[in-house]
Coordinates of C-alpha atoms in Angstrom, one line a residue:
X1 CA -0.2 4.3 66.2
X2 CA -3.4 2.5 66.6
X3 CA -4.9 2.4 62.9
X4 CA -8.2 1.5 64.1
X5 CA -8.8 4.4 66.5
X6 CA -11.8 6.2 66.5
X7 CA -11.3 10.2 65.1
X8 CA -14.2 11.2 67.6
X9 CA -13.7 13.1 70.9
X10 CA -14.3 10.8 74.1
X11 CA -17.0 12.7 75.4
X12 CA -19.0 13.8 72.2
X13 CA -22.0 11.2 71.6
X14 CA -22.2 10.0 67.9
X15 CA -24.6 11.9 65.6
X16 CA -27.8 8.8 66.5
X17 CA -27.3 9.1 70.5
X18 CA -27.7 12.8 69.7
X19 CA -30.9 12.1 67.6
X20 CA -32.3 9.4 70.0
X21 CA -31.8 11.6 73.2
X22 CA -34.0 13.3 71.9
X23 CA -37.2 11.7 71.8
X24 CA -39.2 10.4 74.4
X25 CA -38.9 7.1 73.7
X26 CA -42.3 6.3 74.3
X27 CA -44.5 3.2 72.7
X28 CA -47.8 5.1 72.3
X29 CA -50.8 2.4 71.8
X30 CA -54.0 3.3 70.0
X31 CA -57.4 3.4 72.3
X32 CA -58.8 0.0 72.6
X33 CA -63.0 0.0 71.8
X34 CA -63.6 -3.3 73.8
X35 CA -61.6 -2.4 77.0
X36 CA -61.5 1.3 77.2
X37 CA -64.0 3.0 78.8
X38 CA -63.3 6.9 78.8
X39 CA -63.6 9.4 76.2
X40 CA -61.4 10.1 72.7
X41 CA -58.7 12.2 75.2
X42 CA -58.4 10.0 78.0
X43 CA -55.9 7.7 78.4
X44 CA -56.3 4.7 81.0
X45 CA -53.8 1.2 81.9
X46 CA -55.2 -0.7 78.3
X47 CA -54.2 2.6 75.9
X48 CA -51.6 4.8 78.4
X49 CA -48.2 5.1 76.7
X50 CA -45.6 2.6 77.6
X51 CA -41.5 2.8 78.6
X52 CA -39.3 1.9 75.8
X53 CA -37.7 -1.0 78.7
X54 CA -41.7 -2.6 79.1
X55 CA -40.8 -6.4 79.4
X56 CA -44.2 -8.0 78.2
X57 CA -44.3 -5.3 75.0
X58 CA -40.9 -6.5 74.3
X59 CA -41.7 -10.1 74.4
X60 CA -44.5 -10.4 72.7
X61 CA -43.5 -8.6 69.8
X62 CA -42.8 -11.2 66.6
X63 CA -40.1 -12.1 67.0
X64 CA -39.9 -11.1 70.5
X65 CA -37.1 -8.7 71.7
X66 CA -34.7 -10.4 74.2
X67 CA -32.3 -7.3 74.6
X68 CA -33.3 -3.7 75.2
X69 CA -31.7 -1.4 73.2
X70 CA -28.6 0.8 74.7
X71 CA -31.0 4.0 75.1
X72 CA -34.1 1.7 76.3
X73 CA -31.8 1.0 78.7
X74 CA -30.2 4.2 79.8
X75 CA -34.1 5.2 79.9
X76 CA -34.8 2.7 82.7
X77 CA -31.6 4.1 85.0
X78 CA -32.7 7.4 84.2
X79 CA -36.8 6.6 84.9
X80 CA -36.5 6.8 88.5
X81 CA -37.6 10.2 91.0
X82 CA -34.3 11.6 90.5
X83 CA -34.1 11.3 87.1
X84 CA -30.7 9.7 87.1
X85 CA -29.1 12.1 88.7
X86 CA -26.7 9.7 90.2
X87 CA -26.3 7.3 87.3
X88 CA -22.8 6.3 86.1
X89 CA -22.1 3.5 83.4
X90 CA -18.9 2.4 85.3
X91 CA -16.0 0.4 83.1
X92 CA -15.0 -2.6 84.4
X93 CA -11.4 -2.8 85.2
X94 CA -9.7 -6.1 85.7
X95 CA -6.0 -4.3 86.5
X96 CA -4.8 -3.5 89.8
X97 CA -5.8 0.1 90.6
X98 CA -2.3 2.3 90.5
X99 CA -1.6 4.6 93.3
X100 CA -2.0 2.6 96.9
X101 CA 1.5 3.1 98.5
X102 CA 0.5 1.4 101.6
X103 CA 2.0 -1.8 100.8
X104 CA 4.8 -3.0 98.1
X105 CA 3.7 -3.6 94.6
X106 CA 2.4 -7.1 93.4
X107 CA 3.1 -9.3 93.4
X108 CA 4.7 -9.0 97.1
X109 CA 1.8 -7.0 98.0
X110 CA -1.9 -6.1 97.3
X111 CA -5.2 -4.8 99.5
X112 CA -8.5 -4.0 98.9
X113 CA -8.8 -0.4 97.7
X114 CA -6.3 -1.5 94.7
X115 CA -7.3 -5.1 94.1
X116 CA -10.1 -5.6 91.3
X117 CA -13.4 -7.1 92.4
X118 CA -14.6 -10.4 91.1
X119 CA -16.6 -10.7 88.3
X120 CA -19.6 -12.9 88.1
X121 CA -20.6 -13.0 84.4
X122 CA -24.0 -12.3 83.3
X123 CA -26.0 -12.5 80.1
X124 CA -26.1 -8.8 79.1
X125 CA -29.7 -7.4 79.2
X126 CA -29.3 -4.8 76.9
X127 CA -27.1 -4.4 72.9
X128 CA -25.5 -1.6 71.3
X129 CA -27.1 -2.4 67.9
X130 CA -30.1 -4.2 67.6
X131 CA -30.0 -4.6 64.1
X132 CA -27.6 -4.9 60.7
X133 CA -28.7 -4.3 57.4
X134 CA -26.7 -4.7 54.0
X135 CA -28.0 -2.2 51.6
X136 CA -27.6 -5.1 48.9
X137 CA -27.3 -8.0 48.0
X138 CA -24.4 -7.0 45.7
X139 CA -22.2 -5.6 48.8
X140 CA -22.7 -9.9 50.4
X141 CA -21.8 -11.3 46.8
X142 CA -18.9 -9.6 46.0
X143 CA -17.5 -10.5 49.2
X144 CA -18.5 -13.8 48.7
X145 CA -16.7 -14.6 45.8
X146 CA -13.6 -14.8 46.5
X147 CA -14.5 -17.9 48.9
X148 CA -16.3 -19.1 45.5
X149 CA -13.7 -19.0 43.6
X150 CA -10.5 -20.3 45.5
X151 CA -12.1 -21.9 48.5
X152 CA -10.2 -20.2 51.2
X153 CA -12.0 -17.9 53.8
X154 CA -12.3 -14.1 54.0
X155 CA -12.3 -10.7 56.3
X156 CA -13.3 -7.7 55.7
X157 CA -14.7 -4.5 57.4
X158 CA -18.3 -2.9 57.4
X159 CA -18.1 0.6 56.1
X160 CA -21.4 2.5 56.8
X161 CA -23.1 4.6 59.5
X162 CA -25.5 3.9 62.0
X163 CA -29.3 4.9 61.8
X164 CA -32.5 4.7 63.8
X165 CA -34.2 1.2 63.7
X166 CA -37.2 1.7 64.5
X167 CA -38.8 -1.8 65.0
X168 CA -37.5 -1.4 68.3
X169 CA -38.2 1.2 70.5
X170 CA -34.9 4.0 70.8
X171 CA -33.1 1.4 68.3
X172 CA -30.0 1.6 66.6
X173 CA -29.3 0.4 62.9
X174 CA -25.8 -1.0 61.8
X175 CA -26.3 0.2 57.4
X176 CA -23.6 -1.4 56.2
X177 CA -22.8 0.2 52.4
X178 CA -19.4 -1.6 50.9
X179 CA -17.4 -4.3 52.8
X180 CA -13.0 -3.3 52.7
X181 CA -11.0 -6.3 52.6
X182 CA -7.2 -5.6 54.4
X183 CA -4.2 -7.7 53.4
X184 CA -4.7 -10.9 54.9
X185 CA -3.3 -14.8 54.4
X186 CA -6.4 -16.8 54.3
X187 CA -6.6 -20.6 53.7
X188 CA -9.5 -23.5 53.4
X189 CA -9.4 -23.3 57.4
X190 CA -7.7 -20.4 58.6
X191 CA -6.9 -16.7 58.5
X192 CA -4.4 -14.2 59.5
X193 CA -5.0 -10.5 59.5
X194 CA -1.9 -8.8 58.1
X195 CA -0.3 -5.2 58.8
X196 CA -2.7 -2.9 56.7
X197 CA -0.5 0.9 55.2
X198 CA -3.6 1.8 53.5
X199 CA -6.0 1.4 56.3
X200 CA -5.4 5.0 57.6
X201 CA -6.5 6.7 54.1
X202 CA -9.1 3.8 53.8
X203 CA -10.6 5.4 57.0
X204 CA -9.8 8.8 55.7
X205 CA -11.9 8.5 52.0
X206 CA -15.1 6.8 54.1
X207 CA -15.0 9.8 56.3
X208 CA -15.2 11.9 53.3
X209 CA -17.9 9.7 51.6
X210 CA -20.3 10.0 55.2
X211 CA -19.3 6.5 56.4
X212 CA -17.3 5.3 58.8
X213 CA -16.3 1.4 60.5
X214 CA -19.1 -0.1 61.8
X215 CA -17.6 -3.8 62.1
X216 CA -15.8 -6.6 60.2
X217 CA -16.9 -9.8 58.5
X218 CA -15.6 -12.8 58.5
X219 CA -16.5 -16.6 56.5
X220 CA -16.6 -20.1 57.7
X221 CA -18.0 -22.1 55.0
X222 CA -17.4 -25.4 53.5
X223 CA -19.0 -26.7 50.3
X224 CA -21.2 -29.2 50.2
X225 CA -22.9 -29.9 46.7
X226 CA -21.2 -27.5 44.3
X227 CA -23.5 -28.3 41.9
X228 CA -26.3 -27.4 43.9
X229 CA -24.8 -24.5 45.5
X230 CA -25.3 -25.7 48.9
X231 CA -22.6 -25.2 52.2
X232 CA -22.3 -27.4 55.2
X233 CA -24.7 -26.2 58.6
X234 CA -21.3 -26.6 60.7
X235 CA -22.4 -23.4 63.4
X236 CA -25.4 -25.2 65.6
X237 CA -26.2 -26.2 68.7
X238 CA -24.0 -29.2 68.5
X239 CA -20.7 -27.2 67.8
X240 CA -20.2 -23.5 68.8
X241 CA -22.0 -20.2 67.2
X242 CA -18.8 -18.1 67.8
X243 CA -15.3 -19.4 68.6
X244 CA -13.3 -18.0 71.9
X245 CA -11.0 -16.8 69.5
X246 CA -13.4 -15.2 67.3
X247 CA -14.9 -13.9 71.2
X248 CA -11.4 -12.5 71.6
X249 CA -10.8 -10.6 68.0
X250 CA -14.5 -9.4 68.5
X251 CA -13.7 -7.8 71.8
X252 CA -10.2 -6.7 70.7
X253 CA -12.3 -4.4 67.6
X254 CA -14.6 -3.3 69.8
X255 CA -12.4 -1.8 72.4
X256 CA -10.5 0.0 69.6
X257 CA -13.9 1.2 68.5
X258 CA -15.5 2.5 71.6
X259 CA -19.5 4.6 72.1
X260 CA -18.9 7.8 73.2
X261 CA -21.3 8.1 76.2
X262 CA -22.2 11.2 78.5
X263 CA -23.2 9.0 81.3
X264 CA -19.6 7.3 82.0
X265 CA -16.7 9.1 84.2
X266 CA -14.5 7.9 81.1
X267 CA -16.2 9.3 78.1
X268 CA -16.9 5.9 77.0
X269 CA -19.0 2.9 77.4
X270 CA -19.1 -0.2 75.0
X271 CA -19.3 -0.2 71.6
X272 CA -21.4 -0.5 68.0
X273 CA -18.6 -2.3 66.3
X274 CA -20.8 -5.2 65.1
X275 CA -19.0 -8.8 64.0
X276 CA -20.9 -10.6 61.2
X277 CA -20.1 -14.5 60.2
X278 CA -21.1 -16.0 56.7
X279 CA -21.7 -19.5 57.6
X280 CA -23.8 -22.4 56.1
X281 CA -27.2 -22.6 57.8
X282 CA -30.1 -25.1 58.4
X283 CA -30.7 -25.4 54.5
X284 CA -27.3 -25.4 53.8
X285 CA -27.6 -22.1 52.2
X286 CA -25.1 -19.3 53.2
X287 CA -26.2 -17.0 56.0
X288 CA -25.8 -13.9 57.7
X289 CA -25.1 -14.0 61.3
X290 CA -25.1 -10.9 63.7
X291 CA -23.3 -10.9 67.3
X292 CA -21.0 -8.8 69.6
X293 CA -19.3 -9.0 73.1
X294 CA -20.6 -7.9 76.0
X295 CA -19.2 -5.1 78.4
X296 CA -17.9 -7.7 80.6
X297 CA -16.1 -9.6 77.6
X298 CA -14.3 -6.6 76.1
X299 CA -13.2 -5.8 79.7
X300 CA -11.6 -9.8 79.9
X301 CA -9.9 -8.8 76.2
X302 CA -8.5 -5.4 77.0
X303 CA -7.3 -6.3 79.8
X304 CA -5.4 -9.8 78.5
X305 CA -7.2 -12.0 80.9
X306 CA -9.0 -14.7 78.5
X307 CA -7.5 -17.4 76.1
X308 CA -8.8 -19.5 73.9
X309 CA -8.7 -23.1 74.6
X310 CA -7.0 -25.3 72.2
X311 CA -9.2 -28.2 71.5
X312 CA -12.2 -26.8 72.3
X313 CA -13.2 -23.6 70.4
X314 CA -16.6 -23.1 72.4
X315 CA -14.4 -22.7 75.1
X316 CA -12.6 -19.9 76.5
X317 CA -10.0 -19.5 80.2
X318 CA -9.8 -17.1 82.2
X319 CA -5.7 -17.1 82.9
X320 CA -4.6 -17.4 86.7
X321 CA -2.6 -14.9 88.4
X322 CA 1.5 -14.7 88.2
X323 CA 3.9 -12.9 89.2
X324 CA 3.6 -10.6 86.3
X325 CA 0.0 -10.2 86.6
X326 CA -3.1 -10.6 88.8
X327 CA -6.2 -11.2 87.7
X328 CA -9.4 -11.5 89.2
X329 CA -11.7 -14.5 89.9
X330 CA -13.9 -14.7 87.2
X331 CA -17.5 -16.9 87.5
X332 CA -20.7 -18.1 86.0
X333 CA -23.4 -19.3 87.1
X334 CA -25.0 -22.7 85.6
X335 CA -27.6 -24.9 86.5
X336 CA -26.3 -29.2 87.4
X337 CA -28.6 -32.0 86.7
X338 CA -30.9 -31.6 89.5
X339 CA -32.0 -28.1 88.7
X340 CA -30.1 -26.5 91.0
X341 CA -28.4 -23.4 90.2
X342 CA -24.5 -23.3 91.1
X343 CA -21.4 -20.7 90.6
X344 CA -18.3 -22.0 88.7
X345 CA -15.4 -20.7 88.5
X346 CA -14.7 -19.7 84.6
X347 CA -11.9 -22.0 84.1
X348 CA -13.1 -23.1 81.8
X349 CA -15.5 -20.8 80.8
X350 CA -18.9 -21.2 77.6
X351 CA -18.6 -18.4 75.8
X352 CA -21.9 -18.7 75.3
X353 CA -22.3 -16.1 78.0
X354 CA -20.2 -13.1 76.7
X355 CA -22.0 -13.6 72.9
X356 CA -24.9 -11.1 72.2
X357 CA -26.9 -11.9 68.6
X358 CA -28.0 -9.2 66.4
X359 CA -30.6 -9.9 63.4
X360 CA -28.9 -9.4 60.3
X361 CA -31.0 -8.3 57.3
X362 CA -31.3 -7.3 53.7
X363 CA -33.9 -4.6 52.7
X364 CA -36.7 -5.1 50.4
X365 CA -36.1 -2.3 48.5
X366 CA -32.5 -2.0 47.6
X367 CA -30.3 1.2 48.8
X368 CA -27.3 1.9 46.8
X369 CA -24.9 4.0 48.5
X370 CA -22.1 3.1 45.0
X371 CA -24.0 2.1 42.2
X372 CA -24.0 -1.7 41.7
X373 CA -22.5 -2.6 37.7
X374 CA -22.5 -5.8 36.2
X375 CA -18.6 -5.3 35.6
X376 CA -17.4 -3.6 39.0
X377 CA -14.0 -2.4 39.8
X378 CA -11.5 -4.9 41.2
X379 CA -11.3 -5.4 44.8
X380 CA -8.1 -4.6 46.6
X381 CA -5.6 -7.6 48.1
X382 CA -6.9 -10.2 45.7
X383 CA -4.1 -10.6 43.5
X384 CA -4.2 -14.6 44.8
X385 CA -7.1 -14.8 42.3
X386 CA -6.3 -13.2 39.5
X387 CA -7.9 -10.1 40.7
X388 CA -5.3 -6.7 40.7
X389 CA -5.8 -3.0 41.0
X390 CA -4.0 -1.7 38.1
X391 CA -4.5 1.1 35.4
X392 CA -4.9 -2.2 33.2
X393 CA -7.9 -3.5 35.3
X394 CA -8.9 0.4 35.4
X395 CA -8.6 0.4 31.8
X396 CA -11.0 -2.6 31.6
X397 CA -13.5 -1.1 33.7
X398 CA -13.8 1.8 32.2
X399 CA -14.2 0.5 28.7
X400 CA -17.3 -1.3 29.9
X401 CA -18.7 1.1 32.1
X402 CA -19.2 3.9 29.6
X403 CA -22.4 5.9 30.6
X404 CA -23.6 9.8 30.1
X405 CA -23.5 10.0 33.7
X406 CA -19.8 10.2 35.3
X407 CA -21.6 9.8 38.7
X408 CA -22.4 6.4 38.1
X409 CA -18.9 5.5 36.6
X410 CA -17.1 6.2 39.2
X411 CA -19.3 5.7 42.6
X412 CA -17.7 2.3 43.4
X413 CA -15.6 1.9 46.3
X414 CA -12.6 -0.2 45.3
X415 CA -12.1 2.1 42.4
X416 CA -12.0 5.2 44.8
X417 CA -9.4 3.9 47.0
X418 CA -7.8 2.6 44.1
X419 CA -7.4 6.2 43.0
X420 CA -5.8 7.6 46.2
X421 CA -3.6 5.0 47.2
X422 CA -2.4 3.3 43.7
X423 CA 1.6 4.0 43.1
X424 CA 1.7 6.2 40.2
X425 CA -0.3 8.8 40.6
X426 CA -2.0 8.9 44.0
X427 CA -4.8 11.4 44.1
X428 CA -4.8 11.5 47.8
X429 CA -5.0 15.6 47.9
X430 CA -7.6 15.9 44.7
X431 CA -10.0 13.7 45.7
X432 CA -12.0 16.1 48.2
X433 CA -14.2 17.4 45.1
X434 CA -15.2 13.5 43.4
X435 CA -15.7 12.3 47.1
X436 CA -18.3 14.9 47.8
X437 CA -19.7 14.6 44.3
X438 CA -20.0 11.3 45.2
X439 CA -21.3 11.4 48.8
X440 CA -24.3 13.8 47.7
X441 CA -25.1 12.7 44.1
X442 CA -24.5 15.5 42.2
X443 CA -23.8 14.9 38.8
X444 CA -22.4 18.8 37.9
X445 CA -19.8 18.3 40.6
X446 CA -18.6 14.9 39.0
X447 CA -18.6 16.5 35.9
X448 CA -16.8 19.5 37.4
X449 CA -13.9 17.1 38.5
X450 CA -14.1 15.0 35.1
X451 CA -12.5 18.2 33.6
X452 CA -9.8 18.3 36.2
X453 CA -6.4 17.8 35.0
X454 CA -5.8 14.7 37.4
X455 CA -8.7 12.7 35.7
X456 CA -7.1 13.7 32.3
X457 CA -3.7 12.6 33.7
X458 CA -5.6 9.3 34.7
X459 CA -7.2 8.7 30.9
X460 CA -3.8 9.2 29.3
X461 CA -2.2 6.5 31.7
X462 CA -5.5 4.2 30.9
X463 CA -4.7 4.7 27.3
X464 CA -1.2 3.9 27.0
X465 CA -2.0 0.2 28.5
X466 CA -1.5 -1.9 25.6
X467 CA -3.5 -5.1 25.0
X468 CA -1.7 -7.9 25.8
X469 CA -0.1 -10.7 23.8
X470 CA -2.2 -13.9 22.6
X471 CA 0.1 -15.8 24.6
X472 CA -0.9 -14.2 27.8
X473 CA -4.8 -13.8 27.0
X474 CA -5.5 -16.3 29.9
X475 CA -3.2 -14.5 32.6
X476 CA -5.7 -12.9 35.2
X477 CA -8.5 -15.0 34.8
X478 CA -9.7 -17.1 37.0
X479 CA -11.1 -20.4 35.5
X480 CA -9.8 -22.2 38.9
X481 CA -8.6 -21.3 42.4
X482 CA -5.2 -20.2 40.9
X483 CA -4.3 -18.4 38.1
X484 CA -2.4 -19.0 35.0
X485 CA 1.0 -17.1 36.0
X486 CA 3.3 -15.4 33.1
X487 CA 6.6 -16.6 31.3
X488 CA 9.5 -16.7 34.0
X489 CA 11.4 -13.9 32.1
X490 CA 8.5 -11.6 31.8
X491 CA 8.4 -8.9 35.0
X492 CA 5.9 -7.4 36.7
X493 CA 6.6 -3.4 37.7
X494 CA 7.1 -2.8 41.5
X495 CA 5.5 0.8 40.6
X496 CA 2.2 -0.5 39.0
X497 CA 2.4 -3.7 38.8
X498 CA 2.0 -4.5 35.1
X499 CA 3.7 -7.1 33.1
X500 CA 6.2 -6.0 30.8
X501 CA 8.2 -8.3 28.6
X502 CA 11.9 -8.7 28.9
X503 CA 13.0 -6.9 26.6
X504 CA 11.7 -3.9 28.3
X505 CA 13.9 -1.7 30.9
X506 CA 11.1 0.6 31.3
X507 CA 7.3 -0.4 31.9
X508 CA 4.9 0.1 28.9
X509 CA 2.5 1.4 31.2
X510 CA 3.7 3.6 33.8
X511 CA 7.2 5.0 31.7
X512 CA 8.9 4.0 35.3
X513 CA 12.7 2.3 35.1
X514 CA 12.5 -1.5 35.9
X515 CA 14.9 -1.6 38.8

């Protein structure tokens, strides 16, 4: 089963098409007292309303606007005397169209009404999202530290929703509002997303909570002053701003993430899954930067007809045809030294043309979807730090997080999925009332599910954690990439994970047998 699938029907429009189909789209312009010339209700060329697709508005905005957005765009198809009437966002395919039985199947035989058409690649006019936004800065820290603190880079994925931005006319806003970080095997210079059993109830508690996948995150940073804080500016104009394989992974998220749109024959037409790299900048501080593939990309990805190439990462090929599979010619167009503009074939292809960038921003005022504490929760698949999900780290937490207000304890996302998924006593069926309490801010329903007997449960496993020996004060923390690990003969409990001394055939914590 495909864990990242969307839950939404292919032909019902996410809740922000719905809200941007809506309106007219129009960029109304106040009346100009030096050039107009009519009355208060007139309207004439220098005041008259313009298209959400006009060119010179768009470019002389600051800083100007070098995509439309997806619904500026479906405007301009749609802006014509038959209103669109004819308009269909087409898919491209790259695969050899099933069904022709006039001649045998490739590769001994193929003909035009089944073979693909070639694909010239262009730089895509328009962008699913034109803009991401972190709520905090918390949500960018927390996810940074574990680079901080053992050097090796990270991935994780954007929970949020998607809202109306409106510094662009018909806009749409990527609100990213905690960042989930899967099992993975990540090194100074690598990383390797691994097989995820949680991701399914992961998906299931955002739901709950309003939220939903809105992209992943990943880091490419090297130090380069750690006293001063500063990273190496590796991404510029001399390297490569994304990778083919990052291209690749990119398009492989957004075809398991599609936008539902009423205006293709498939239900379906790109995507808003949004990719966001932490790299070093021009002043060698860390920054946030925004991209995703275009249509034609994704299309290349799905369809397992581009590879990286080895020694050049701001390369990608397009693969030639075999026996096994045909694939279509692929081109670009460049420009050679005299000025002239000539088509190449994309082997092998800059991925500069299938990368769009998307701003990437924080807000002035701070939105707190969880409430940000100095002492949060632990953050799932970090044991490699020192960092576990335990009823001892829960124990922790909640002896330095006491407040009057429940609410406030527990709105942190780690701690949440924590509580449905941990080993001995998932709350996966009780959780409907605290998610909801959580999702609307209502203090009286958190309180209201304080009193539950599964939170009680929960306090009576917290308070049979005992404190652990002198000997092992240091185990957990992380003074250094790698932490101080137990006495061989102590053992850690498959159930909870908790370290129990040898002597032990039962865990102190859970009360579950050792073998």
């Amino acid at each position: 089963s495909d864990l990242f699938a969307p839950t939404a029907s292919a032909f019902v429009e996410d809740e922000i098409d719905q809200i941007l189909n809506k309106q007219d789209g129009k960029i109304y312009r106040n009346r100009d007292a030096q050039l107009c010339r009519h009355g208060p209700k007139g309207k004439c060329v220098h005041c008259v309303p313009l298209e959400p697709f006009d060119e010179d508005y768009l470019n002389h905005l600051d800083p100007p606007v070098k995509h439309l957005s997806f619904h500026a765009y479906i405007r301009k198809l749609t802006g014509g005397a038959d209103k669109g009437k004819f308009v269909a966002l087409e898919n491209i395919s790259c695969k050899i169209k099933s069904g022709c039985e006039g001649h045998p199947p490739w590769p001994d035989g193929i003909c035009t009404k089944c073979q693909p058409s070639a694909i010239t690649l262009n730089r895509q006019k328009y962008r699913h999202v034109d803009n991401i936004m972190f709520e905090n800065h918390t949500i960018a820290d927390r996810f940074l530290n574990f680079w901080r603190q053992t050097g090796n880079q990270r991935i994780g994925f954007l929970y949020g929703r998607y809202t109306e931005h409106k510094d662009i006319p018909l806009g749409i806003r990527a609100e990213v509002a905690a960042i989930y970080e899967p099992p993975q095997i990540g090194t100074a210079n690598s990383l390797e997303l691994l097989e995820d059993p949680k991701a399914p109830i992961v998906h299931e508690i955002a739901e709950k909570l309003g939220l939903r996948k809105v992209g992943w995150i990943f880091t490419d940073l090297i130090s380069e002053d750690t006293r001063k804080g500063t990273v190496k500016y590796i991404r510029n104009k001399d390297a490569h701003i994304l990778s083919a394989e990052e291209c690749i992974t990119a398009g492989d998220f957004q075809n398991k993430h599609h936008n539902n749109c009423r205006l293709s024959p498939d239900g379906h037409f790109g995507s808003k899954f949004v990719t966001v790299l932490a790299t070093g900048g021009p002043d060698n501080q860390v920054h946030f930067e925004g991209y995703q593939v275009s249509n034609q990309c994704m299309a290349l990805v799905r369809d397992e007809c581009l590879l990286p190439c080895r020694d050049a990462p701001e390369l990608g090929y397009v693969k030639e045809s075999t026996s096994e599979q045909y694939v279509p010619d692929v081109f670009y167009k460049d420009t050679d030294k005299f000025g002239n503009e000539i088509t190449q074939l994309a082997r092998p292809l800059p991925v500069e043309y299938l990368i769009i960038d998307i701003t990437t921003t924080f807000p002035k005022d701070p939105v707190y979807t969880f409430v940000s504490s100095p002492h949060p929760f632990a953050v799932v698949n970090r044991e490699v730090m020192g960092e576990t999900q335990d009823f001892h780290s829960l124990s922790t937490y909640l002896s330095q997080n006491q407040s009057e207000f429940f609410l406030d304890i527990i709105s942190d996302f780690h701690l949440l999925v924590f509580l449905v998924t941990n080993d001995v006593m998932p709350l996966r069926e009780s959780m409907s009332l605290i998610l909801d309490a959580v999702k609307t801010r209502n203090e009286e329903v958190a309180q209201t599910w304080k009193r539950s007997e599964q939170w009680a449960t929960i306090e009576q496993l917290c308070g049979t954690v005992p404190s652990l020996p002198d000997s092992f004060a240091d185990f957990g923390a992380v003074g250094g990439s790698v932490p101080t690990p137990p006495p061989a003969d102590m053992w850690h409990c498959k159930h909870c994970t908790y370290v129990n001394p040898p002597i032990m055939d039962h865990c102190e914590m859970c009360s579950l047998p050792r073998t």
